[in-house]
Amino acid sequence: PDSFDAAYGIATSRLQNQDFEGAPQGIEDLQRRFPDVARTYLIAGHVHKAFGDAAAASSAYRHALQLEPHLGEALYNLVDIDPPAPDDAVTARATEIATRAGVRPADRINARFALARIHDKAGRYAEAFEYVQCANRLAHEDMGARNIRYRPSQTEHQVARIITNYPASSFRTALEPLPIDLTPIFVVGLPRSGTTLIEQVLASNGDVQAAGERVFAMRCEARFREARKAAGRKGPVDPGNGTDAELLEAARETYVEHLFEAGLDGRWVVDKLPANFEIAGFLRSMFPQAPIIHSVR
């Protein structure tokens, strides 16, 4: 009952799971029980930001900074909503956090990224780029100190698994179409490749709903792999195989239920998550009729 970390963890989980009913309840609970803790207002800002309420999010981030002046995550998100001028007091705060000895690495990293955002908005591109490089160097050093390193062999293994599991032969047989008039449109690609713009263009049509960036397809794919392993299935996914077909249909039903729970029941629903390029084979297997749009910049 008295654990802030537990309450904060619940609120964060609700936000990350895109529980848009539970997340506001979580922040209300935190604000009632822990009104003097900066992270209470940090998570509140994140929830308001997710709901598109920029004014409420900014107010929450400012409150967090009042309670914890060097909280870089609150500062970065405040700047991200509306970058101030280079001579603004918020910019001075970012500079102090970025350069002050004894400040946590995560806070200094966020402060440097905030300064990059500020200078980029002001057209000072050389300064912005320098701050980005500095932030990335510090982040690389910090992750290395915590033994968090990019290991190419892991990525190569993952890509090899995807190629093995979804060769061209996997798509010779398809699941029966959904018995309802709902078709997802998956937009994939690299970050900053234009996926958001594509989603906005599509959603301007009255028959199309925008789901935003949802990680649920990724979770469905992970559960599908676990269920397939438990069933003793190995090698290429084959919708013509009874076990694979049953597991794919179960994954599809779970995915559609998630859409309905989020109020996404239109004729077309845009699921825009750049990283879904990794599970394109799974998406095609679940929804043979669904368009997959690959955005390339």
PDB file of C-alpha atoms in Angstrom:
ATOM      1  CA  PRO A   1       0.000   0.000   0.000  1.00  0.00           C
ATOM      2  CA  ASP A   2       2.837   2.437   0.741  1.00  0.00           C
ATOM      3  CA  SER A   3       5.135   1.500  -2.133  1.00  0.00           C
ATOM      4  CA  PHE A   4       5.641   4.318  -4.625  1.00  0.00           C
ATOM      5  CA  ASP A   5       7.668   2.071  -6.924  1.00  0.00           C
ATOM      6  CA  ALA A   6       4.826  -0.454  -7.129  1.00  0.00           C
ATOM      7  CA  ALA A   7       2.218   2.224  -7.901  1.00  0.00           C
ATOM      8  CA  TYR A   8       4.549   3.868 -10.438  1.00  0.00           C
ATOM      9  CA  GLY A   9       5.203   0.490 -12.041  1.00  0.00           C
ATOM     10  CA  ILE A  10       1.478  -0.156 -12.402  1.00  0.00           C
ATOM     11  CA  ALA A  11       0.887   3.264 -13.974  1.00  0.00           C
ATOM     12  CA  THR A  12       3.834   2.767 -16.343  1.00  0.00           C
ATOM     13  CA  SER A  13       2.645  -0.702 -17.346  1.00  0.00           C
ATOM     14  CA  ARG A  14      -0.809   0.634 -18.120  1.00  0.00           C
ATOM     15  CA  LEU A  15       0.672   3.354 -20.301  1.00  0.00           C
ATOM     16  CA  GLN A  16       3.057   0.995 -22.124  1.00  0.00           C
ATOM     17  CA  ASN A  17       0.226  -1.472 -22.695  1.00  0.00           C
ATOM     18  CA  GLN A  18      -1.848   1.406 -24.076  1.00  0.00           C
ATOM     19  CA  ASP A  19      -4.531   0.932 -21.444  1.00  0.00           C
ATOM     20  CA  PHE A  20      -6.147   4.310 -22.037  1.00  0.00           C
ATOM     21  CA  GLU A  21      -8.763   3.742 -19.350  1.00  0.00           C
ATOM     22  CA  GLY A  22      -6.459   2.417 -16.651  1.00  0.00           C
ATOM     23  CA  ALA A  23      -3.573   4.855 -17.238  1.00  0.00           C
ATOM     24  CA  PRO A  24      -5.480   7.987 -16.100  1.00  0.00           C
ATOM     25  CA  GLN A  25      -6.679   6.087 -13.031  1.00  0.00           C
ATOM     26  CA  GLY A  26      -3.086   5.171 -12.263  1.00  0.00           C
ATOM     27  CA  ILE A  27      -1.850   8.754 -12.342  1.00  0.00           C
ATOM     28  CA  GLU A  28      -4.799   9.936 -10.254  1.00  0.00           C
ATOM     29  CA  ASP A  29      -3.855   7.309  -7.663  1.00  0.00           C
ATOM     30  CA  LEU A  30      -0.214   8.452  -7.690  1.00  0.00           C
ATOM     31  CA  GLN A  31      -1.123  12.136  -7.359  1.00  0.00           C
ATOM     32  CA  ARG A  32      -3.411  11.389  -4.437  1.00  0.00           C
ATOM     33  CA  ARG A  33      -0.932   9.184  -2.561  1.00  0.00           C
ATOM     34  CA  PHE A  34       2.451  10.614  -3.585  1.00  0.00           C
ATOM     35  CA  PRO A  35       1.949  14.306  -4.407  1.00  0.00           C
ATOM     36  CA  ASP A  36       5.516  15.282  -3.444  1.00  0.00           C
ATOM     37  CA  VAL A  37       7.377  12.821  -5.700  1.00  0.00           C
ATOM     38  CA  ALA A  38       8.648  14.157  -9.035  1.00  0.00           C
ATOM     39  CA  ARG A  39       8.063  10.922 -10.935  1.00  0.00           C
ATOM     40  CA  THR A  40       4.365  11.150 -10.081  1.00  0.00           C
ATOM     41  CA  TYR A  41       4.143  14.137 -12.419  1.00  0.00           C
ATOM     42  CA  LEU A  42       6.595  12.638 -14.903  1.00  0.00           C
ATOM     43  CA  ILE A  43       4.277   9.695 -15.613  1.00  0.00           C
ATOM     44  CA  ALA A  44       1.286  12.065 -15.553  1.00  0.00           C
ATOM     45  CA  GLY A  45       2.990  14.096 -18.278  1.00  0.00           C
ATOM     46  CA  HIS A  46       3.558  10.953 -20.326  1.00  0.00           C
ATOM     47  CA  VAL A  47      -0.112   9.990 -20.066  1.00  0.00           C
ATOM     48  CA  HIS A  48      -1.321  13.479 -21.021  1.00  0.00           C
ATOM     49  CA  LYS A  49       1.142  13.492 -23.919  1.00  0.00           C
ATOM     50  CA  ALA A  50      -0.173  10.125 -25.126  1.00  0.00           C
ATOM     51  CA  PHE A  51      -3.688  11.561 -25.049  1.00  0.00           C
ATOM     52  CA  GLY A  52      -2.564  14.583 -27.066  1.00  0.00           C
ATOM     53  CA  ASP A  53      -3.145  17.104 -24.262  1.00  0.00           C
ATOM     54  CA  ALA A  54       0.025  19.176 -24.706  1.00  0.00           C
ATOM     55  CA  ALA A  55      -0.925  21.852 -22.149  1.00  0.00           C
ATOM     56  CA  ALA A  56      -1.600  19.341 -19.368  1.00  0.00           C
ATOM     57  CA  ALA A  57       1.547  17.390 -20.238  1.00  0.00           C
ATOM     58  CA  SER A  58       3.702  20.534 -20.138  1.00  0.00           C
ATOM     59  CA  SER A  59       2.219  21.524 -16.779  1.00  0.00           C
ATOM     60  CA  ALA A  60       2.961  18.073 -15.350  1.00  0.00           C
ATOM     61  CA  TYR A  61       6.561  18.087 -16.608  1.00  0.00           C
ATOM     62  CA  ARG A  62       7.122  21.558 -15.141  1.00  0.00           C
ATOM     63  CA  HIS A  63       5.755  20.370 -11.803  1.00  0.00           C
ATOM     64  CA  ALA A  64       8.134  17.389 -11.901  1.00  0.00           C
ATOM     65  CA  LEU A  65      11.063  19.746 -12.520  1.00  0.00           C
ATOM     66  CA  GLN A  66      10.034  21.916  -9.586  1.00  0.00           C
ATOM     67  CA  LEU A  67      10.262  18.874  -7.327  1.00  0.00           C
ATOM     68  CA  GLU A  68      13.420  17.464  -8.942  1.00  0.00           C
ATOM     69  CA  PRO A  69      15.272  20.214 -10.856  1.00  0.00           C
ATOM     70  CA  HIS A  70      17.699  17.819 -12.611  1.00  0.00           C
ATOM     71  CA  LEU A  71      15.108  15.324 -13.874  1.00  0.00           C
ATOM     72  CA  GLY A  72      16.275  15.139 -17.483  1.00  0.00           C
ATOM     73  CA  GLU A  73      13.406  12.976 -18.736  1.00  0.00           C
ATOM     74  CA  ALA A  74      10.864  15.615 -17.678  1.00  0.00           C
ATOM     75  CA  LEU A  75      12.988  18.336 -19.248  1.00  0.00           C
ATOM     76  CA  TYR A  76      13.372  16.523 -22.568  1.00  0.00           C
ATOM     77  CA  ASN A  77       9.648  15.833 -22.874  1.00  0.00           C
ATOM     78  CA  LEU A  78       8.799  19.422 -21.961  1.00  0.00           C
ATOM     79  CA  VAL A  79      11.116  20.653 -24.716  1.00  0.00           C
ATOM     80  CA  ASP A  80       9.845  18.041 -27.162  1.00  0.00           C
ATOM     81  CA  ILE A  81       6.292  19.396 -26.881  1.00  0.00           C
ATOM     82  CA  ASP A  82       7.278  22.986 -27.613  1.00  0.00           C
ATOM     83  CA  PRO A  83      11.007  23.761 -28.011  1.00  0.00           C
ATOM     84  CA  PRO A  84      11.830  27.132 -26.401  1.00  0.00           C
ATOM     85  CA  ALA A  85      14.206  29.763 -27.761  1.00  0.00           C
ATOM     86  CA  PRO A  86      17.958  29.348 -27.129  1.00  0.00           C
ATOM     87  CA  ASP A  87      17.854  32.240 -24.628  1.00  0.00           C
ATOM     88  CA  ASP A  88      14.876  30.845 -22.663  1.00  0.00           C
ATOM     89  CA  ALA A  89      15.100  29.872 -18.990  1.00  0.00           C
ATOM     90  CA  VAL A  90      14.308  26.250 -19.903  1.00  0.00           C
ATOM     91  CA  THR A  91      17.335  26.240 -22.210  1.00  0.00           C
ATOM     92  CA  ALA A  92      19.490  27.541 -19.365  1.00  0.00           C
ATOM     93  CA  ARG A  93      18.152  24.725 -17.157  1.00  0.00           C
ATOM     94  CA  ALA A  94      19.017  22.173 -19.865  1.00  0.00           C
ATOM     95  CA  THR A  95      22.542  23.568 -20.176  1.00  0.00           C
ATOM     96  CA  GLU A  96      23.037  23.356 -16.415  1.00  0.00           C
ATOM     97  CA  ILE A  97      21.842  19.738 -16.261  1.00  0.00           C
ATOM     98  CA  ALA A  98      23.945  18.765 -19.271  1.00  0.00           C
ATOM     99  CA  THR A  99      27.177  20.112 -17.807  1.00  0.00           C
ATOM    100  CA  ARG A 100      26.838  19.854 -14.046  1.00  0.00           C
ATOM    101  CA  ALA A 101      29.077  17.335 -12.299  1.00  0.00           C
ATOM    102  CA  GLY A 102      27.340  14.735 -10.173  1.00  0.00           C
ATOM    103  CA  VAL A 103      24.146  14.660 -12.252  1.00  0.00           C
ATOM    104  CA  ARG A 104      23.050  11.174 -13.279  1.00  0.00           C
ATOM    105  CA  PRO A 105      24.140  10.130 -16.806  1.00  0.00           C
ATOM    106  CA  ALA A 106      20.511   9.577 -17.897  1.00  0.00           C
ATOM    107  CA  ASP A 107      19.631  13.137 -16.915  1.00  0.00           C
ATOM    108  CA  ARG A 108      22.650  14.607 -18.715  1.00  0.00           C
ATOM    109  CA  ILE A 109      21.842  12.543 -21.824  1.00  0.00           C
ATOM    110  CA  ASN A 110      18.228  13.772 -21.881  1.00  0.00           C
ATOM    111  CA  ALA A 111      19.396  17.362 -21.319  1.00  0.00           C
ATOM    112  CA  ARG A 112      21.744  17.151 -24.296  1.00  0.00           C
ATOM    113  CA  PHE A 113      19.005  15.750 -26.527  1.00  0.00           C
ATOM    114  CA  ALA A 114      16.746  18.572 -25.312  1.00  0.00           C
ATOM    115  CA  LEU A 115      19.402  21.129 -26.282  1.00  0.00           C
ATOM    116  CA  ALA A 116      19.695  19.496 -29.702  1.00  0.00           C
ATOM    117  CA  ARG A 117      15.926  19.850 -30.150  1.00  0.00           C
ATOM    118  CA  ILE A 118      16.054  23.515 -29.083  1.00  0.00           C
ATOM    119  CA  HIS A 119      18.867  24.444 -31.457  1.00  0.00           C
ATOM    120  CA  ASP A 120      17.346  22.455 -34.310  1.00  0.00           C
ATOM    121  CA  LYS A 121      14.070  24.376 -33.938  1.00  0.00           C
ATOM    122  CA  ALA A 122      16.050  27.645 -33.928  1.00  0.00           C
ATOM    123  CA  GLY A 123      17.819  26.710 -37.164  1.00  0.00           C
ATOM    124  CA  ARG A 124      21.185  26.336 -35.443  1.00  0.00           C
ATOM    125  CA  TYR A 125      21.895  23.017 -37.088  1.00  0.00           C
ATOM    126  CA  ALA A 126      25.637  22.799 -36.363  1.00  0.00           C
ATOM    127  CA  GLU A 127      25.025  23.254 -32.619  1.00  0.00           C
ATOM    128  CA  ALA A 128      22.115  20.818 -32.698  1.00  0.00           C
ATOM    129  CA  PHE A 129      24.211  18.159 -34.401  1.00  0.00           C
ATOM    130  CA  GLU A 130      27.008  18.644 -31.886  1.00  0.00           C
ATOM    131  CA  TYR A 131      24.595  18.117 -28.983  1.00  0.00           C
ATOM    132  CA  VAL A 132      23.183  14.982 -30.625  1.00  0.00           C
ATOM    133  CA  GLN A 133      26.674  13.552 -31.081  1.00  0.00           C
ATOM    134  CA  CYS A 134      27.601  14.375 -27.494  1.00  0.00           C
ATOM    135  CA  ALA A 135      24.392  12.795 -26.155  1.00  0.00           C
ATOM    136  CA  ASN A 136      24.945   9.650 -28.185  1.00  0.00           C
ATOM    137  CA  ARG A 137      28.548   9.325 -26.987  1.00  0.00           C
ATOM    138  CA  LEU A 138      27.484   9.666 -23.380  1.00  0.00           C
ATOM    139  CA  ALA A 139      24.645   7.162 -23.871  1.00  0.00           C
ATOM    140  CA  HIS A 140      27.060   4.695 -25.474  1.00  0.00           C
ATOM    141  CA  GLU A 141      29.476   5.031 -22.552  1.00  0.00           C
ATOM    142  CA  ASP A 142      26.688   4.703 -19.980  1.00  0.00           C
ATOM    143  CA  MET A 143      25.229   1.579 -21.577  1.00  0.00           C
ATOM    144  CA  GLY A 144      28.704   0.062 -21.896  1.00  0.00           C
ATOM    145  CA  ALA A 145      29.287   0.636 -18.188  1.00  0.00           C
ATOM    146  CA  ARG A 146      26.064  -1.304 -17.529  1.00  0.00           C
ATOM    147  CA  ASN A 147      27.088  -4.063 -19.972  1.00  0.00           C
ATOM    148  CA  ILE A 148      24.365  -3.116 -22.459  1.00  0.00           C
ATOM    149  CA  ARG A 149      25.993  -3.518 -25.839  1.00  0.00           C
ATOM    150  CA  TYR A 150      24.870  -4.076 -29.382  1.00  0.00           C
ATOM    151  CA  ARG A 151      25.909  -7.559 -30.440  1.00  0.00           C
ATOM    152  CA  PRO A 152      25.704  -8.069 -34.221  1.00  0.00           C
ATOM    153  CA  SER A 153      25.634 -11.850 -33.860  1.00  0.00           C
ATOM    154  CA  GLN A 154      22.314 -11.651 -31.986  1.00  0.00           C
ATOM    155  CA  THR A 155      20.740  -9.602 -34.767  1.00  0.00           C
ATOM    156  CA  GLU A 156      22.143 -11.961 -37.419  1.00  0.00           C
ATOM    157  CA  HIS A 157      20.661 -14.924 -35.545  1.00  0.00           C
ATOM    158  CA  GLN A 158      17.279 -13.202 -35.297  1.00  0.00           C
ATOM    159  CA  VAL A 159      17.218 -12.336 -39.006  1.00  0.00           C
ATOM    160  CA  ALA A 160      18.229 -15.897 -39.922  1.00  0.00           C
ATOM    161  CA  ARG A 161      15.336 -17.209 -37.804  1.00  0.00           C
ATOM    162  CA  ILE A 162      12.866 -14.920 -39.563  1.00  0.00           C
ATOM    163  CA  ILE A 163      14.109 -16.010 -43.011  1.00  0.00           C
ATOM    164  CA  THR A 164      13.882 -19.673 -41.989  1.00  0.00           C
ATOM    165  CA  ASN A 165      10.398 -19.341 -40.516  1.00  0.00           C
ATOM    166  CA  TYR A 166       8.840 -17.298 -43.343  1.00  0.00           C
ATOM    167  CA  PRO A 167      10.191 -18.337 -46.757  1.00  0.00           C
ATOM    168  CA  ALA A 168       8.099 -17.832 -49.902  1.00  0.00           C
ATOM    169  CA  SER A 169       6.611 -21.307 -49.432  1.00  0.00           C
ATOM    170  CA  SER A 170       4.871 -20.128 -46.254  1.00  0.00           C
ATOM    171  CA  PHE A 171       2.412 -18.095 -48.318  1.00  0.00           C
ATOM    172  CA  ARG A 172       1.264 -20.712 -50.823  1.00  0.00           C
ATOM    173  CA  THR A 173      -1.630 -21.541 -48.496  1.00  0.00           C
ATOM    174  CA  ALA A 174      -3.612 -18.821 -46.740  1.00  0.00           C
ATOM    175  CA  LEU A 175      -5.989 -18.689 -43.815  1.00  0.00           C
ATOM    176  CA  GLU A 176      -9.644 -18.123 -44.543  1.00  0.00           C
ATOM    177  CA  PRO A 177     -10.490 -14.390 -44.498  1.00  0.00           C
ATOM    178  CA  LEU A 178     -11.944 -12.835 -41.370  1.00  0.00           C
ATOM    179  CA  PRO A 179     -15.718 -13.357 -41.158  1.00  0.00           C
ATOM    180  CA  ILE A 180     -16.143  -9.640 -40.352  1.00  0.00           C
ATOM    181  CA  ASP A 181     -15.680  -6.519 -42.475  1.00  0.00           C
ATOM    182  CA  LEU A 182     -12.427  -5.366 -40.876  1.00  0.00           C
ATOM    183  CA  THR A 183      -9.023  -5.255 -42.523  1.00  0.00           C
ATOM    184  CA  PRO A 184      -5.833  -3.960 -40.897  1.00  0.00           C
ATOM    185  CA  ILE A 185      -3.416  -1.862 -42.933  1.00  0.00           C
ATOM    186  CA  PHE A 186       0.126  -2.348 -41.618  1.00  0.00           C
ATOM    187  CA  VAL A 187       2.558   0.529 -42.167  1.00  0.00           C
ATOM    188  CA  VAL A 188       6.185  -0.440 -41.564  1.00  0.00           C
ATOM    189  CA  GLY A 189       9.645   0.961 -42.237  1.00  0.00           C
ATOM    190  CA  LEU A 190      12.465   2.708 -40.450  1.00  0.00           C
ATOM    191  CA  PRO A 191      11.792   5.537 -37.965  1.00  0.00           C
ATOM    192  CA  ARG A 192      11.483   8.977 -39.614  1.00  0.00           C
ATOM    193  CA  SER A 193      10.690   7.394 -42.976  1.00  0.00           C
ATOM    194  CA  GLY A 194       7.219   8.956 -43.241  1.00  0.00           C
ATOM    195  CA  THR A 195       5.067   6.303 -41.583  1.00  0.00           C
ATOM    196  CA  THR A 196       3.110   8.873 -39.548  1.00  0.00           C
ATOM    197  CA  LEU A 197       2.342  10.947 -42.641  1.00  0.00           C
ATOM    198  CA  ILE A 198       1.104   7.838 -44.471  1.00  0.00           C
ATOM    199  CA  GLU A 199      -1.133   6.997 -41.520  1.00  0.00           C
ATOM    200  CA  GLN A 200      -2.573  10.531 -41.489  1.00  0.00           C
ATOM    201  CA  VAL A 201      -3.263  10.455 -45.223  1.00  0.00           C
ATOM    202  CA  LEU A 202      -5.039   7.103 -44.978  1.00  0.00           C
ATOM    203  CA  ALA A 203      -7.039   8.127 -41.901  1.00  0.00           C
ATOM    204  CA  SER A 204      -8.419  11.156 -43.755  1.00  0.00           C
ATOM    205  CA  ASN A 205     -10.741   8.650 -45.446  1.00  0.00           C
ATOM    206  CA  GLY A 206     -13.947   8.158 -43.481  1.00  0.00           C
ATOM    207  CA  ASP A 207     -13.730   4.363 -43.707  1.00  0.00           C
ATOM    208  CA  VAL A 208     -10.260   4.278 -42.127  1.00  0.00           C
ATOM    209  CA  GLN A 209      -9.308   4.487 -38.438  1.00  0.00           C
ATOM    210  CA  ALA A 210      -5.778   5.222 -37.208  1.00  0.00           C
ATOM    211  CA  ALA A 211      -4.619   2.931 -34.399  1.00  0.00           C
ATOM    212  CA  GLY A 212      -1.362   4.783 -33.780  1.00  0.00           C
ATOM    213  CA  GLU A 213       1.790   3.002 -32.699  1.00  0.00           C
ATOM    214  CA  ARG A 214       0.672  -0.185 -31.008  1.00  0.00           C
ATOM    215  CA  VAL A 215       3.023  -2.949 -29.968  1.00  0.00           C
ATOM    216  CA  PHE A 216       0.289  -5.563 -29.715  1.00  0.00           C
ATOM    217  CA  ALA A 217       1.110  -7.291 -33.008  1.00  0.00           C
ATOM    218  CA  MET A 218       4.651  -7.830 -31.702  1.00  0.00           C
ATOM    219  CA  ARG A 219       3.250  -9.428 -28.559  1.00  0.00           C
ATOM    220  CA  CYS A 220       0.924 -11.634 -30.587  1.00  0.00           C
ATOM    221  CA  GLU A 221       3.913 -12.803 -32.626  1.00  0.00           C
ATOM    222  CA  ALA A 222       5.942 -13.593 -29.496  1.00  0.00           C
ATOM    223  CA  ARG A 223       3.052 -15.601 -28.046  1.00  0.00           C
ATOM    224  CA  PHE A 224       2.582 -17.385 -31.371  1.00  0.00           C
ATOM    225  CA  ARG A 225       6.247 -18.458 -31.340  1.00  0.00           C
ATOM    226  CA  GLU A 226       5.939 -19.709 -27.767  1.00  0.00           C
ATOM    227  CA  ALA A 227       2.751 -21.648 -28.543  1.00  0.00           C
ATOM    228  CA  ARG A 228       4.302 -23.110 -31.688  1.00  0.00           C
ATOM    229  CA  LYS A 229       7.361 -24.253 -29.751  1.00  0.00           C
ATOM    230  CA  ALA A 230       5.143 -25.818 -27.077  1.00  0.00           C
ATOM    231  CA  ALA A 231       3.272 -27.678 -29.831  1.00  0.00           C
ATOM    232  CA  GLY A 232       6.531 -29.096 -31.160  1.00  0.00           C
ATOM    233  CA  ARG A 233       6.409 -27.210 -34.453  1.00  0.00           C
ATOM    234  CA  LYS A 234       9.732 -26.229 -36.056  1.00  0.00           C
ATOM    235  CA  GLY A 235      10.878 -24.793 -39.361  1.00  0.00           C
ATOM    236  CA  PRO A 236       8.795 -22.740 -41.797  1.00  0.00           C
ATOM    237  CA  VAL A 237       5.356 -21.551 -40.739  1.00  0.00           C
ATOM    238  CA  ASP A 238       2.771 -23.337 -42.876  1.00  0.00           C
ATOM    239  CA  PRO A 239      -0.869 -22.166 -42.760  1.00  0.00           C
ATOM    240  CA  GLY A 240      -1.697 -25.436 -44.553  1.00  0.00           C
ATOM    241  CA  ASN A 241      -0.629 -27.339 -41.456  1.00  0.00           C
ATOM    242  CA  GLY A 242      -3.475 -27.857 -39.009  1.00  0.00           C
ATOM    243  CA  THR A 243      -1.488 -26.857 -35.919  1.00  0.00           C
ATOM    244  CA  ASP A 244      -0.001 -23.743 -37.490  1.00  0.00           C
ATOM    245  CA  ALA A 245      -3.384 -22.720 -38.886  1.00  0.00           C
ATOM    246  CA  GLU A 246      -5.016 -23.115 -35.475  1.00  0.00           C
ATOM    247  CA  LEU A 247      -2.299 -21.077 -33.758  1.00  0.00           C
ATOM    248  CA  LEU A 248      -2.429 -18.340 -36.403  1.00  0.00           C
ATOM    249  CA  GLU A 249      -6.218 -18.099 -36.108  1.00  0.00           C
ATOM    250  CA  ALA A 250      -5.923 -17.855 -32.324  1.00  0.00           C
ATOM    251  CA  ALA A 251      -3.318 -15.076 -32.686  1.00  0.00           C
ATOM    252  CA  ARG A 252      -5.548 -13.249 -35.169  1.00  0.00           C
ATOM    253  CA  GLU A 253      -8.554 -13.506 -32.861  1.00  0.00           C
ATOM    254  CA  THR A 254      -6.490 -12.071 -29.984  1.00  0.00           C
ATOM    255  CA  TYR A 255      -5.268  -9.223 -32.179  1.00  0.00           C
ATOM    256  CA  VAL A 256      -8.789  -8.337 -33.364  1.00  0.00           C
ATOM    257  CA  GLU A 257     -10.120  -8.440 -29.802  1.00  0.00           C
ATOM    258  CA  HIS A 258      -7.429  -5.924 -28.873  1.00  0.00           C
ATOM    259  CA  LEU A 259      -8.602  -3.623 -31.663  1.00  0.00           C
ATOM    260  CA  PHE A 260     -12.200  -3.874 -30.463  1.00  0.00           C
ATOM    261  CA  GLU A 261     -11.190  -3.158 -26.864  1.00  0.00           C
ATOM    262  CA  ALA A 262      -9.485   0.013 -28.114  1.00  0.00           C
ATOM    263  CA  GLY A 263     -12.630   1.074 -30.006  1.00  0.00           C
ATOM    264  CA  LEU A 264     -11.033   0.296 -33.384  1.00  0.00           C
ATOM    265  CA  ASP A 265     -13.765  -1.478 -35.278  1.00  0.00           C
ATOM    266  CA  GLY A 266     -13.816   0.398 -38.586  1.00  0.00           C
ATOM    267  CA  ARG A 267     -13.765  -1.173 -42.014  1.00  0.00           C
ATOM    268  CA  TRP A 268     -10.027  -0.430 -42.264  1.00  0.00           C
ATOM    269  CA  VAL A 269      -7.657   0.095 -39.326  1.00  0.00           C
ATOM    270  CA  VAL A 270      -4.134   1.468 -39.785  1.00  0.00           C
ATOM    271  CA  ASP A 271      -1.610  -0.233 -37.506  1.00  0.00           C
ATOM    272  CA  LYS A 272       1.461   1.967 -37.847  1.00  0.00           C
ATOM    273  CA  LEU A 273       4.553   0.661 -36.082  1.00  0.00           C
ATOM    274  CA  PRO A 274       7.835   1.005 -38.005  1.00  0.00           C
ATOM    275  CA  ALA A 275       9.458  -1.976 -36.251  1.00  0.00           C
ATOM    276  CA  ASN A 276       6.705  -4.308 -37.452  1.00  0.00           C
ATOM    277  CA  PHE A 277       8.877  -4.865 -40.526  1.00  0.00           C
ATOM    278  CA  GLU A 278      10.492  -7.585 -38.385  1.00  0.00           C
ATOM    279  CA  ILE A 279       7.216  -9.539 -38.232  1.00  0.00           C
ATOM    280  CA  ALA A 280       5.899  -8.849 -41.730  1.00  0.00           C
ATOM    281  CA  GLY A 281       5.832 -12.604 -42.437  1.00  0.00           C
ATOM    282  CA  PHE A 282       3.686 -13.206 -39.372  1.00  0.00           C
ATOM    283  CA  LEU A 283       1.350 -10.325 -40.288  1.00  0.00           C
ATOM    284  CA  ARG A 284       0.918 -11.684 -43.803  1.00  0.00           C
ATOM    285  CA  SER A 285       0.212 -15.153 -42.396  1.00  0.00           C
ATOM    286  CA  MET A 286      -2.418 -13.820 -39.962  1.00  0.00           C
ATOM    287  CA  PHE A 287      -4.054 -11.459 -42.459  1.00  0.00           C
ATOM    288  CA  PRO A 288      -3.470 -12.650 -46.059  1.00  0.00           C
ATOM    289  CA  GLN A 289      -5.667  -9.836 -47.432  1.00  0.00           C
ATOM    290  CA  ALA A 290      -4.165  -7.017 -45.354  1.00  0.00           C
ATOM    291  CA  PRO A 291      -2.066  -4.398 -47.167  1.00  0.00           C
ATOM    292  CA  ILE A 292       1.451  -3.994 -45.814  1.00  0.00           C
ATOM    293  CA  ILE A 293       2.877  -0.582 -46.722  1.00  0.00           C
ATOM    294  CA  HIS A 294       6.649  -0.295 -46.544  1.00  0.00           C
ATOM    295  CA  SER A 295       7.667   3.347 -46.136  1.00  0.00           C
ATOM    296  CA  VAL A 296      11.080   4.209 -47.619  1.00  0.00           C
ATOM    297  CA  ARG A 297      12.698   7.610 -47.281  1.00  0.00           C
TER     298      ARG A 297
END
